[in-house]
């Protein structure tokens, strides 16, 4: 089955980071409410982390409201119990890889770190471009940390298709500049 939180929240995050306005804030608040209602602790935590990074990078009233909604949703998920049992080969991938062999665990950790490579261009980006790149990186780092610390889906390394879809679409929306491609 597909997990809408892993597909929609990265896309909402990047779109909102590109243009933080009232419509985007409404989308963020709706996504945060959905994560709290499910509850989805791993995605809610990553979403809150990414919005906190966005708020630090690009402070604005709509960003503050969105970060507060995401933080409240995450706090709610910490109070209520998880209702969905872990799925083999999707969740617990870090633990099972390290249990199999330390090199397998290291390979999984390196692969997880590679998820953040699009955000490397944030080092040379201007403020308008930097915010979406850092929010993207924080969101995927949060999802990876949740997967490493608890029974949550392991982005792109686990067998779930939801994170793959969410990653590809959100990465495609990033304002990347590729230095070897000339401008038209």
Short mmCIF file of C-alpha atoms in Angstrom, two decimals:
data_model
loop_
_atom_site.label_atom_id
_atom_site.label_comp_id
_atom_site.label_asym_id
_atom_site.label_seq_id
_atom_site.Cartn_x
_atom_site.Cartn_y
_atom_site.Cartn_z
CA UNK A 1 0.00 0.00 0.00
CA UNK A 2 1.05 3.57 -0.53
CA UNK A 3 1.62 5.89 2.41
CA UNK A 4 0.31 9.34 1.48
CA UNK A 5 2.41 11.07 4.14
CA UNK A 6 5.66 10.01 2.51
CA UNK A 7 4.43 11.13 -0.90
CA UNK A 8 2.65 14.39 -0.12
CA UNK A 9 4.57 15.97 2.76
CA UNK A 10 7.94 16.26 0.94
CA UNK A 11 6.18 17.81 -2.05
CA UNK A 12 4.17 20.22 0.14
CA UNK A 13 7.34 21.12 2.01
CA UNK A 14 9.36 21.99 -1.10
CA UNK A 15 6.49 23.92 -2.69
CA UNK A 16 5.89 25.88 0.50
CA UNK A 17 9.62 26.56 0.95
CA UNK A 18 9.76 27.98 -2.57
CA UNK A 19 6.84 30.34 -1.93
CA UNK A 20 5.66 30.61 1.69
CA UNK A 21 2.21 32.20 1.41
CA UNK A 22 -1.28 31.77 2.88
CA UNK A 23 -2.31 29.01 0.45
CA UNK A 24 0.87 27.08 1.14
CA UNK A 25 0.44 27.52 4.88
CA UNK A 26 -3.07 26.11 4.58
CA UNK A 27 -1.63 23.06 2.81
CA UNK A 28 1.01 22.62 5.51
CA UNK A 29 -1.57 22.91 8.30
CA UNK A 30 -3.82 20.37 6.54
CA UNK A 31 -0.89 17.96 6.09
CA UNK A 32 0.12 18.39 9.74
CA UNK A 33 -3.46 17.68 10.85
CA UNK A 34 -3.56 14.54 8.68
CA UNK A 35 -0.26 13.32 10.17
CA UNK A 36 -1.64 13.89 13.67
CA UNK A 37 -4.92 12.14 12.85
CA UNK A 38 -3.25 9.03 11.46
CA UNK A 39 -0.94 9.34 13.68
CA UNK A 40 2.36 9.13 11.81
CA UNK A 41 5.11 9.95 14.28
CA UNK A 42 8.07 9.47 11.92
CA UNK A 43 6.75 11.66 9.13
CA UNK A 44 5.32 14.22 11.56
CA UNK A 45 8.70 14.57 13.26
CA UNK A 46 10.53 14.98 9.96
CA UNK A 47 7.92 17.49 8.76
CA UNK A 48 8.28 19.51 11.98
CA UNK A 49 12.07 19.44 11.72
CA UNK A 50 12.02 20.61 8.10
CA UNK A 51 9.61 23.44 8.88
CA UNK A 52 11.76 24.52 11.85
CA UNK A 53 14.76 24.67 9.49
CA UNK A 54 12.66 26.61 7.00
CA UNK A 55 11.59 29.04 9.73
CA UNK A 56 15.23 29.56 10.74
CA UNK A 57 16.25 30.02 7.10
CA UNK A 58 13.35 32.16 5.96
CA UNK A 59 11.48 33.69 8.91
CA UNK A 60 8.02 34.94 8.01
CA UNK A 61 4.56 34.87 9.61
CA UNK A 62 3.25 32.08 7.33
CA UNK A 63 6.36 30.03 7.97
CA UNK A 64 6.00 30.51 11.73
CA UNK A 65 2.34 29.44 11.62
CA UNK A 66 3.24 26.37 9.55
CA UNK A 67 6.13 25.40 11.81
CA UNK A 68 3.87 25.74 14.86
CA UNK A 69 1.19 23.53 13.28
CA UNK A 70 3.78 20.88 12.37
CA UNK A 71 5.27 20.99 15.89
CA UNK A 72 1.80 20.61 17.42
CA UNK A 73 1.05 17.65 15.15
CA UNK A 74 4.34 15.99 16.10
CA UNK A 75 3.65 16.60 19.80
CA UNK A 76 0.26 14.95 19.39
CA UNK A 77 1.81 11.88 17.76
CA UNK A 78 4.11 11.53 20.76
CA UNK A 79 1.09 11.33 23.05
CA UNK A 80 -1.05 8.81 21.16
CA UNK A 81 0.13 5.23 20.52
CA UNK A 82 1.14 3.95 17.08
CA UNK A 83 -1.64 1.83 15.63
CA UNK A 84 0.11 0.44 12.57
CA UNK A 85 2.52 -2.49 13.04
CA UNK A 86 5.98 -2.35 11.38
CA UNK A 87 6.30 -3.87 7.89
CA UNK A 88 9.32 -6.11 7.18
CA UNK A 89 11.81 -4.82 4.56
CA UNK A 90 10.26 -1.33 4.78
CA UNK A 91 10.85 -0.54 8.45
CA UNK A 92 13.75 -1.58 10.64
CA UNK A 93 16.13 -1.73 7.67
CA UNK A 94 19.00 -0.07 9.53
CA UNK A 95 18.78 -2.46 12.48
CA UNK A 96 18.48 -5.55 10.29
CA UNK A 97 21.38 -4.44 8.05
CA UNK A 98 23.70 -3.87 11.03
CA UNK A 99 22.53 -7.15 12.59
CA UNK A 100 23.41 -8.98 9.37
CA UNK A 101 26.91 -7.48 9.07
CA UNK A 102 28.56 -4.17 10.02
CA UNK A 103 29.52 -3.53 6.38
CA UNK A 104 25.91 -4.03 5.29
CA UNK A 105 24.85 -1.53 7.93
CA UNK A 106 27.53 0.92 6.79
CA UNK A 107 26.37 0.54 3.19
CA UNK A 108 22.80 1.35 4.21
CA UNK A 109 24.01 4.39 6.19
CA UNK A 110 26.02 5.66 3.20
CA UNK A 111 23.06 5.13 0.88
CA UNK A 112 20.85 7.06 3.30
CA UNK A 113 23.34 9.94 3.39
CA UNK A 114 23.27 10.07 -0.41
CA UNK A 115 19.60 11.09 -0.23
CA UNK A 116 20.79 14.53 0.82
CA UNK A 117 23.05 15.16 -2.18
CA UNK A 118 20.66 17.57 -3.94
CA UNK A 119 20.96 19.87 -0.94
CA UNK A 120 24.73 20.21 -1.38
CA UNK A 121 24.02 22.96 -3.88
CA UNK A 122 22.59 24.98 -0.95
CA UNK A 123 26.17 25.80 -0.02
CA UNK A 124 26.44 28.08 -3.05
CA UNK A 125 22.79 29.05 -3.40
CA UNK A 126 21.22 32.43 -2.78
CA UNK A 127 18.63 32.90 -0.02
CA UNK A 128 15.62 32.22 -2.27
CA UNK A 129 17.09 28.93 -3.47
CA UNK A 130 18.74 27.92 -0.20
CA UNK A 131 15.49 27.67 1.81
CA UNK A 132 13.87 24.90 -0.28
CA UNK A 133 17.14 22.97 -0.48
CA UNK A 134 17.70 23.07 3.27
CA UNK A 135 14.06 22.21 4.02
CA UNK A 136 14.32 19.26 1.60
CA UNK A 137 17.51 18.07 3.31
CA UNK A 138 16.06 18.47 6.80
CA UNK A 139 12.89 16.59 5.86
CA UNK A 140 14.73 13.63 4.37
CA UNK A 141 17.32 13.65 7.16
CA UNK A 142 14.44 13.57 9.65
CA UNK A 143 12.76 10.67 7.88
CA UNK A 144 16.06 8.79 7.80
CA UNK A 145 16.71 9.48 11.49
CA UNK A 146 13.20 8.29 12.38
CA UNK A 147 13.84 5.08 10.43
CA UNK A 148 17.17 4.57 12.20
CA UNK A 149 15.71 5.19 15.66
CA UNK A 150 12.34 3.46 15.46
CA UNK A 151 9.95 1.32 13.46
CA UNK A 152 9.38 3.80 10.64
CA UNK A 153 9.75 3.45 6.87
CA UNK A 154 13.32 3.67 5.60
CA UNK A 155 13.34 6.18 2.73
CA UNK A 156 14.41 4.74 -0.64
CA UNK A 157 16.42 1.93 0.97
CA UNK A 158 13.39 0.06 2.28
CA UNK A 159 11.05 -1.73 -0.07
CA UNK A 160 8.27 0.88 0.14
CA UNK A 161 7.34 2.79 -3.00
CA UNK A 162 5.85 5.79 -1.19
CA UNK A 163 9.19 7.32 -0.21
CA UNK A 164 10.51 6.77 -3.73
CA UNK A 165 7.59 8.70 -5.21
CA UNK A 166 7.82 11.45 -2.60
CA UNK A 167 11.56 11.80 -3.04
CA UNK A 168 11.49 11.91 -6.83
CA UNK A 169 8.68 14.45 -7.04
CA UNK A 170 10.06 16.68 -4.27
CA UNK A 171 13.58 16.55 -5.75
CA UNK A 172 12.18 17.45 -9.17
CA UNK A 173 10.63 20.58 -7.64
CA UNK A 174 13.93 21.79 -6.16
CA UNK A 175 15.43 24.93 -7.65
CA UNK A 176 18.69 23.25 -8.61
CA UNK A 177 21.37 24.80 -10.75
CA UNK A 178 23.50 22.30 -12.61
CA UNK A 179 26.81 24.05 -13.39
CA UNK A 180 27.64 22.13 -16.56
CA UNK A 181 24.31 22.83 -18.32
CA UNK A 182 24.27 26.22 -20.05
CA UNK A 183 21.28 28.50 -19.60
CA UNK A 184 18.92 28.69 -22.56
#
